[in-house]
Short mmCIF file of C-alpha atoms and ligand atoms in Angstrom, two decimals:
data_model
loop_
_atom_site.label_atom_id
_atom_site.label_comp_id
_atom_site.label_asym_id
_atom_site.label_seq_id
_atom_site.Cartn_x
_atom_site.Cartn_y
_atom_site.Cartn_z
CA MET A 1 -8.10 11.77 37.80
CA GLU A 2 -9.49 12.12 34.28
CA VAL A 3 -9.02 15.56 32.70
CA ASN A 4 -11.35 16.95 30.04
CA LEU A 5 -8.96 17.92 27.24
CA SER A 6 -11.75 19.36 25.08
CA ASN A 7 -12.61 22.00 27.66
CA ILE A 8 -11.00 25.32 26.71
CA GLY A 9 -10.64 26.40 30.35
CA THR A 10 -8.90 23.14 31.32
CA VAL A 11 -6.60 23.25 28.29
CA LYS A 12 -5.66 26.88 28.94
CA SER A 13 -4.86 26.22 32.57
CA ILE A 14 -2.73 23.11 31.81
CA LEU A 15 -0.81 25.00 29.13
CA ALA A 16 -0.34 28.06 31.38
CA LYS A 17 0.93 25.85 34.21
CA HIS A 18 3.63 24.48 31.87
CA GLY A 19 4.38 27.90 30.33
CA PHE A 20 3.46 26.51 26.89
CA THR A 21 2.93 28.83 23.92
CA PHE A 22 1.68 27.61 20.51
CA SER A 23 4.18 27.23 17.66
CA LYS A 24 2.74 28.19 14.27
CA ALA A 25 5.75 26.66 12.54
CA LEU A 26 4.91 23.24 14.04
CA GLY A 27 1.26 23.46 12.96
CA GLN A 28 0.00 23.51 16.55
CA ASN A 29 -3.79 23.86 16.40
CA PHE A 30 -5.27 21.69 19.13
CA LEU A 31 -8.73 20.13 18.87
CA ILE A 32 -11.26 21.44 21.38
CA ASN A 33 -14.52 20.23 19.79
CA PRO A 34 -15.52 17.34 22.11
CA ARG A 35 -17.26 15.40 19.34
CA VAL A 36 -14.31 15.13 16.94
CA CYS A 37 -11.74 12.94 18.72
CA PRO A 38 -14.12 10.18 19.87
CA GLU A 39 -15.47 9.99 16.29
CA MET A 40 -11.99 9.90 14.73
CA ALA A 41 -10.85 7.20 17.16
CA ALA A 42 -13.98 5.11 16.55
CA GLN A 43 -13.56 5.29 12.75
CA SER A 44 -9.79 4.65 12.81
CA GLY A 45 -10.12 0.92 13.45
CA ALA A 46 -8.58 1.23 16.96
CA GLY A 47 -9.86 -1.69 19.01
CA HIS A 48 -8.96 -4.94 20.70
CA GLY A 49 -5.76 -6.42 19.22
CA VAL A 50 -4.91 -3.17 17.46
CA GLY A 51 -1.92 -0.87 17.96
CA VAL A 52 -2.13 2.78 16.91
CA ILE A 53 0.58 5.13 15.70
CA GLU A 54 -0.35 8.76 16.31
CA VAL A 55 1.58 11.65 14.78
CA GLY A 56 1.71 14.82 16.89
CA PRO A 57 -0.34 14.14 20.06
CA GLY A 58 -0.23 17.81 21.15
CA ILE A 59 -1.70 17.73 24.67
CA GLY A 60 -3.16 14.24 24.13
CA VAL A 61 -6.83 14.95 23.33
CA LEU A 62 -6.98 12.33 20.54
CA THR A 63 -4.39 10.09 22.20
CA CYS A 64 -6.64 9.38 25.18
CA GLU A 65 -9.60 8.45 22.95
CA LEU A 66 -7.35 6.06 21.01
CA ALA A 67 -5.95 4.61 24.25
CA ARG A 68 -9.48 3.83 25.47
CA LEU A 69 -10.11 1.65 22.40
CA ALA A 70 -6.76 0.18 21.30
CA ASP A 71 -4.35 -2.22 22.97
CA LYS A 72 -1.50 0.25 22.62
CA VAL A 73 -0.81 3.76 21.29
CA VAL A 74 2.61 5.05 20.29
CA ALA A 75 2.50 8.81 19.73
CA ILE A 76 5.35 10.58 17.94
CA GLU A 77 5.75 14.20 19.07
CA LEU A 78 8.50 16.53 17.86
CA ASP A 79 8.00 19.33 20.39
CA LYS A 80 9.92 18.50 23.58
CA ARG A 81 7.96 21.14 25.50
CA LEU A 82 4.86 18.92 25.28
CA LEU A 83 6.44 15.93 27.04
CA PRO A 84 5.77 17.11 30.63
CA VAL A 85 2.27 18.17 29.56
CA LEU A 86 1.56 14.70 28.13
CA ASP A 87 2.97 13.05 31.30
CA GLU A 88 0.25 14.87 33.20
CA THR A 89 -2.68 14.56 30.78
CA LEU A 90 -2.14 10.86 29.97
CA ALA A 91 -1.21 9.75 33.50
CA GLU A 92 -4.25 7.44 33.78
CA PHE A 93 -3.21 5.33 30.74
CA ASP A 94 -0.63 2.56 30.93
CA ASN A 95 -0.91 1.65 27.23
CA VAL A 96 0.49 4.88 25.77
CA LYS A 97 4.10 5.54 24.84
CA ILE A 98 5.29 8.98 23.73
CA VAL A 99 8.29 9.06 21.42
CA ASN A 100 10.06 12.40 21.06
CA ALA A 101 11.00 12.38 17.36
CA ASP A 102 10.35 13.85 13.93
CA VAL A 103 7.84 11.69 12.03
CA MET A 104 9.77 12.37 8.82
CA GLU A 105 12.96 10.88 10.27
CA ILE A 106 12.05 8.10 12.66
CA ASP A 107 12.45 4.49 11.48
CA LEU A 108 8.80 3.45 11.27
CA HIS A 109 9.46 -0.18 10.27
CA ALA A 110 11.60 -0.63 13.40
CA LEU A 111 9.02 1.16 15.57
CA ILE A 112 6.25 -1.17 14.37
CA ALA A 113 8.40 -4.30 14.85
CA ASP A 114 9.50 -3.21 18.35
CA GLU A 115 6.20 -1.88 19.69
CA PHE A 116 3.38 -3.76 17.99
CA ALA A 117 4.40 -7.43 17.72
CA GLY A 118 1.33 -9.58 17.05
CA MET A 119 -1.01 -6.59 16.66
CA GLU A 120 -2.72 -5.11 13.66
CA VAL A 121 -1.54 -1.54 13.20
CA VAL A 122 -3.39 1.61 12.15
CA VAL A 123 -2.36 5.27 12.00
CA CYS A 124 -4.58 8.02 13.37
CA ALA A 125 -3.62 11.70 13.64
CA ASN A 126 -4.58 15.33 13.45
CA LEU A 127 -1.66 16.14 11.16
CA PRO A 128 0.47 19.27 11.30
CA TYR A 129 -0.65 20.82 7.98
CA TYR A 130 2.78 22.08 6.91
CA ILE A 131 3.79 18.47 6.19
CA THR A 132 0.46 16.85 5.24
CA SER A 133 1.48 15.40 1.86
CA PRO A 134 5.06 14.41 2.85
CA VAL A 135 3.78 12.52 5.92
CA ILE A 136 1.01 10.74 4.00
CA MET A 137 3.35 9.85 1.13
CA ARG A 138 6.03 8.61 3.53
CA LEU A 139 3.52 6.37 5.33
CA LEU A 140 2.37 4.96 1.98
CA GLU A 141 5.65 4.68 0.08
CA GLU A 142 7.44 2.86 2.87
CA LYS A 143 4.93 0.01 2.47
CA LEU A 144 4.52 -0.29 6.23
CA PRO A 145 2.54 -3.23 7.63
CA ILE A 146 -0.47 -1.04 8.48
CA ASN A 147 -4.18 -1.42 7.66
CA SER A 148 -5.27 2.18 7.39
CA ILE A 149 -4.44 5.84 7.93
CA THR A 150 -7.14 8.09 9.42
CA VAL A 151 -6.07 11.71 9.39
CA MET A 152 -7.35 15.25 9.78
CA VAL A 153 -6.06 17.43 6.97
CA GLN A 154 -6.94 20.78 5.41
CA LYS A 155 -10.35 20.51 3.66
CA GLU A 156 -8.93 21.28 0.20
CA ALA A 157 -6.23 18.62 0.62
CA ALA A 158 -8.91 16.12 1.69
CA GLN A 159 -11.00 16.91 -1.40
CA ARG A 160 -8.00 16.56 -3.69
CA ILE A 161 -6.89 13.25 -2.15
CA CYS A 162 -10.40 11.76 -2.20
CA ALA A 163 -11.35 12.92 -5.73
CA PRO A 164 -11.80 10.06 -8.17
CA VAL A 165 -8.78 9.64 -10.49
CA GLY A 166 -9.64 10.94 -13.98
CA THR A 167 -11.80 13.86 -12.79
CA ARG A 168 -11.14 17.63 -12.74
CA GLN A 169 -10.58 17.66 -8.97
CA SER A 170 -7.82 15.04 -9.21
CA GLY A 171 -4.11 15.83 -9.01
CA ALA A 172 -0.77 14.08 -8.72
CA VAL A 173 -1.43 13.35 -5.04
CA THR A 174 -4.82 11.78 -5.93
CA CYS A 175 -3.08 9.32 -8.27
CA ALA A 176 -0.20 8.62 -5.89
CA VAL A 177 -2.48 7.96 -2.90
CA ASN A 178 -4.86 5.90 -5.03
CA TYR A 179 -2.06 3.59 -6.07
CA TYR A 180 -1.48 2.57 -2.45
CA ALA A 181 -4.89 3.02 -0.82
CA GLU A 182 -8.61 3.57 -1.21
CA ALA A 183 -9.34 7.08 0.01
CA GLN A 184 -12.57 7.90 1.80
CA MET A 185 -13.88 11.26 3.04
CA LEU A 186 -15.22 10.76 6.59
CA PHE A 187 -16.40 14.17 7.86
CA LYS A 188 -15.66 17.91 7.73
CA VAL A 189 -14.46 19.88 10.74
CA SER A 190 -14.83 23.67 11.06
CA ALA A 191 -11.91 25.98 11.93
CA GLY A 192 -13.67 26.85 15.21
CA SER A 193 -13.07 23.29 16.46
CA PHE A 194 -9.41 24.14 17.12
CA MET A 195 -7.42 26.32 19.48
CA PRO A 196 -6.09 28.57 18.07
CA PRO A 197 -8.45 28.37 15.05
CA PRO A 198 -6.55 27.89 11.75
CA LYS A 199 -7.43 30.03 8.69
CA VAL A 200 -8.84 26.99 6.85
CA ASP A 201 -11.50 24.36 7.41
CA SER A 202 -10.48 20.73 7.83
CA ALA A 203 -11.72 17.23 7.09
CA VAL A 204 -10.99 13.73 8.33
CA ILE A 205 -10.14 11.18 5.66
CA LYS A 206 -9.40 7.46 5.85
CA LEU A 207 -6.95 5.68 3.57
CA ASN A 208 -7.56 1.94 3.51
CA ILE A 209 -4.29 0.36 2.41
CA ARG A 210 -4.59 -1.90 -0.63
CA LYS A 211 -3.17 -5.43 -0.43
CA GLU A 212 -2.19 -5.18 -4.11
CA PRO A 213 -1.75 -2.09 -6.30
CA PRO A 214 -4.70 -1.49 -8.66
CA VAL A 215 -2.46 -1.43 -11.77
CA ASN A 216 0.67 -3.21 -12.87
CA ALA A 217 3.50 -0.71 -13.28
CA ALA A 218 6.74 -2.19 -14.63
CA ASP A 219 8.60 0.56 -12.76
CA GLU A 220 6.71 2.41 -10.00
CA GLU A 221 9.25 5.21 -9.82
CA LYS A 222 8.93 5.95 -13.54
CA MET A 223 5.14 5.91 -13.32
CA PHE A 224 5.21 8.43 -10.45
CA ALA A 225 7.65 10.61 -12.41
CA VAL A 226 5.19 10.63 -15.34
CA ILE A 227 2.25 11.47 -13.06
CA LYS A 228 4.18 14.34 -11.47
CA ALA A 229 5.30 15.68 -14.85
CA ALA A 230 1.83 15.41 -16.39
CA PHE A 231 0.26 17.43 -13.56
CA ALA A 232 3.15 19.93 -13.32
CA GLN A 233 1.48 21.96 -16.09
CA ARG A 234 -2.06 20.70 -15.69
CA ARG A 235 -3.65 23.23 -18.07
CA LYS A 236 -1.43 22.05 -20.92
CA THR A 237 -1.92 18.90 -22.96
CA VAL A 238 -0.17 15.77 -21.69
CA LEU A 239 1.98 15.90 -24.83
CA ASN A 240 3.33 19.35 -23.93
CA SER A 241 3.59 18.93 -20.18
CA LEU A 242 5.40 15.56 -20.42
CA SER A 243 7.73 16.87 -23.08
CA ASN A 244 8.51 20.07 -21.12
CA SER A 245 8.78 18.59 -17.63
CA LEU A 246 10.65 15.39 -18.55
CA HIS A 247 12.82 17.09 -21.23
CA ILE A 248 11.87 14.49 -23.83
CA ASP A 249 11.25 15.52 -27.44
CA LYS A 250 7.63 15.69 -28.54
CA ALA A 251 7.95 12.95 -31.16
CA ALA A 252 8.99 10.43 -28.50
CA VAL A 253 6.16 11.49 -26.19
CA HIS A 254 3.72 11.30 -29.12
CA SER A 255 4.79 7.71 -29.87
CA ALA A 256 4.42 6.68 -26.23
CA LEU A 257 0.96 8.28 -26.02
CA ALA A 258 -0.13 6.68 -29.29
CA ALA A 259 1.11 3.27 -28.14
CA SER A 260 -1.02 3.76 -25.00
CA GLY A 261 -4.10 4.72 -27.05
CA ILE A 262 -4.08 8.31 -25.76
CA GLU A 263 -4.68 11.42 -27.90
CA ASP A 264 -1.98 14.12 -27.88
CA ASN A 265 -4.46 16.71 -26.61
CA ALA A 266 -5.58 14.74 -23.54
CA ARG A 267 -5.07 16.45 -20.13
CA ALA A 268 -3.55 14.85 -17.05
CA GLU A 269 -6.81 15.05 -15.11
CA GLN A 270 -8.56 12.86 -17.71
CA LEU A 271 -6.16 9.93 -17.41
CA SER A 272 -6.52 6.78 -15.34
CA LEU A 273 -3.77 5.15 -13.27
CA GLU A 274 -3.66 2.36 -15.83
CA GLN A 275 -2.96 4.90 -18.58
CA PHE A 276 -0.20 6.58 -16.55
CA ALA A 277 1.41 3.16 -16.06
CA GLN A 278 1.16 2.47 -19.81
CA ILE A 279 2.66 5.83 -20.76
CA ALA A 280 5.60 5.23 -18.39
CA ASP A 281 6.24 1.76 -19.84
CA ASN A 282 5.94 2.98 -23.45
CA LEU A 283 8.13 6.04 -22.84
CA HIS A 284 10.73 3.76 -21.34
CA LYS A 285 10.57 1.44 -24.38
CA THR A 286 10.79 4.38 -26.82
CA GLN A 287 13.73 5.88 -24.93
CA SER A 288 15.68 2.63 -24.68
CA LYS A 289 15.32 2.00 -28.44
CA LYS A 290 17.25 5.19 -29.16
N1 LIG B 301 -3.24 15.82 18.21
C1 LIG B 301 -3.34 17.14 18.77
C2 LIG B 301 -4.75 17.65 18.66
O1 LIG B 301 -5.49 17.10 17.82
O2 LIG B 301 -5.12 18.59 19.36
C3 LIG B 301 -2.35 18.12 18.13
C4 LIG B 301 -2.43 18.25 16.63
S1 LIG B 301 -1.50 19.60 15.98
C5 LIG B 301 -2.44 19.92 14.52
C6 LIG B 301 -0.03 18.86 15.29
C7 LIG B 301 0.94 18.27 16.29
O3 LIG B 301 2.05 17.72 15.54
C8 LIG B 301 1.57 19.25 17.26
O4 LIG B 301 1.57 18.69 18.54
C9 LIG B 301 3.02 19.43 16.76
O5 LIG B 301 3.93 19.76 17.79
C10 LIG B 301 3.29 18.05 16.17
N2 LIG B 301 4.33 18.03 15.12
C11 LIG B 301 4.65 19.01 14.24
N3 LIG B 301 5.61 18.60 13.39
C12 LIG B 301 5.92 17.32 13.74
C13 LIG B 301 6.85 16.35 13.25
N4 LIG B 301 7.65 16.63 12.20
N5 LIG B 301 6.91 15.13 13.84
C14 LIG B 301 6.10 14.84 14.90
N6 LIG B 301 5.19 15.72 15.41
C15 LIG B 301 5.10 16.94 14.85
#
């Protein structure tokens, strides 16, 4: 029999039956607004021929919407206490597999190869907010064979990630995400849509994975180190923050900036990805000449 997982009464009685109590440390705020999960699933790209990876199914409210649309859903849940709950709430679906693991540790390349042969793969999740950026960066940096990542995150994180590079709202995460994907704000979700309600509002974003990076970086790692260092002291000039954070003398940073056509008093938030890539290359050249 189908259970309505957006109904507070139903959710409370299922959780009480299993003696479940919410863990703040695991970011357990479950969605109870009936409009949100169908909309997230519809926008995630889940459909015929598509496999979905979900992170943190909770009691399965988003999982069942994904399972209605996709060929297969593999949901990675860290909290063992939710396994018997999910057995009950997802009983009607034969295309869902729950994997009891930590999303930061599981081998995602192997999971995709084993579970989704011949399918396109997308990620869709209401993320535990304590690991929002690490999860997103792991999914991107591992260069997984996935098309997109549709996730609920804290509203401020969503705004930062989706800000255009080179604007005041941008940050290191904006640049890093932008290198791998095109970020799109889908819709905002109020704190009252969750049980228990978190202290912050949320938003759903979609990251469409790029086939090719938008800039040519001779060494990606060095470019990311420059981005991180430039934003580490974002109120300072790039000259000062790069020199301080990378422990490189100002003359060398000045030469690299000049060779990239960038003024010493520019700020990190004014720079494009292309310029960060150039600075990294030029810093490397200046350093290796020494
Ligand atoms: N998808 C459900 C919903 O929308 O109602 C639950 C979302 S809740 C915000 C986050 C979920 O992630 C919880 O079920 C939590 O137990 C799980 N979780 C927390 N840390 C995790 C980790 N490192 N790996 C996998 N799941 C995790």
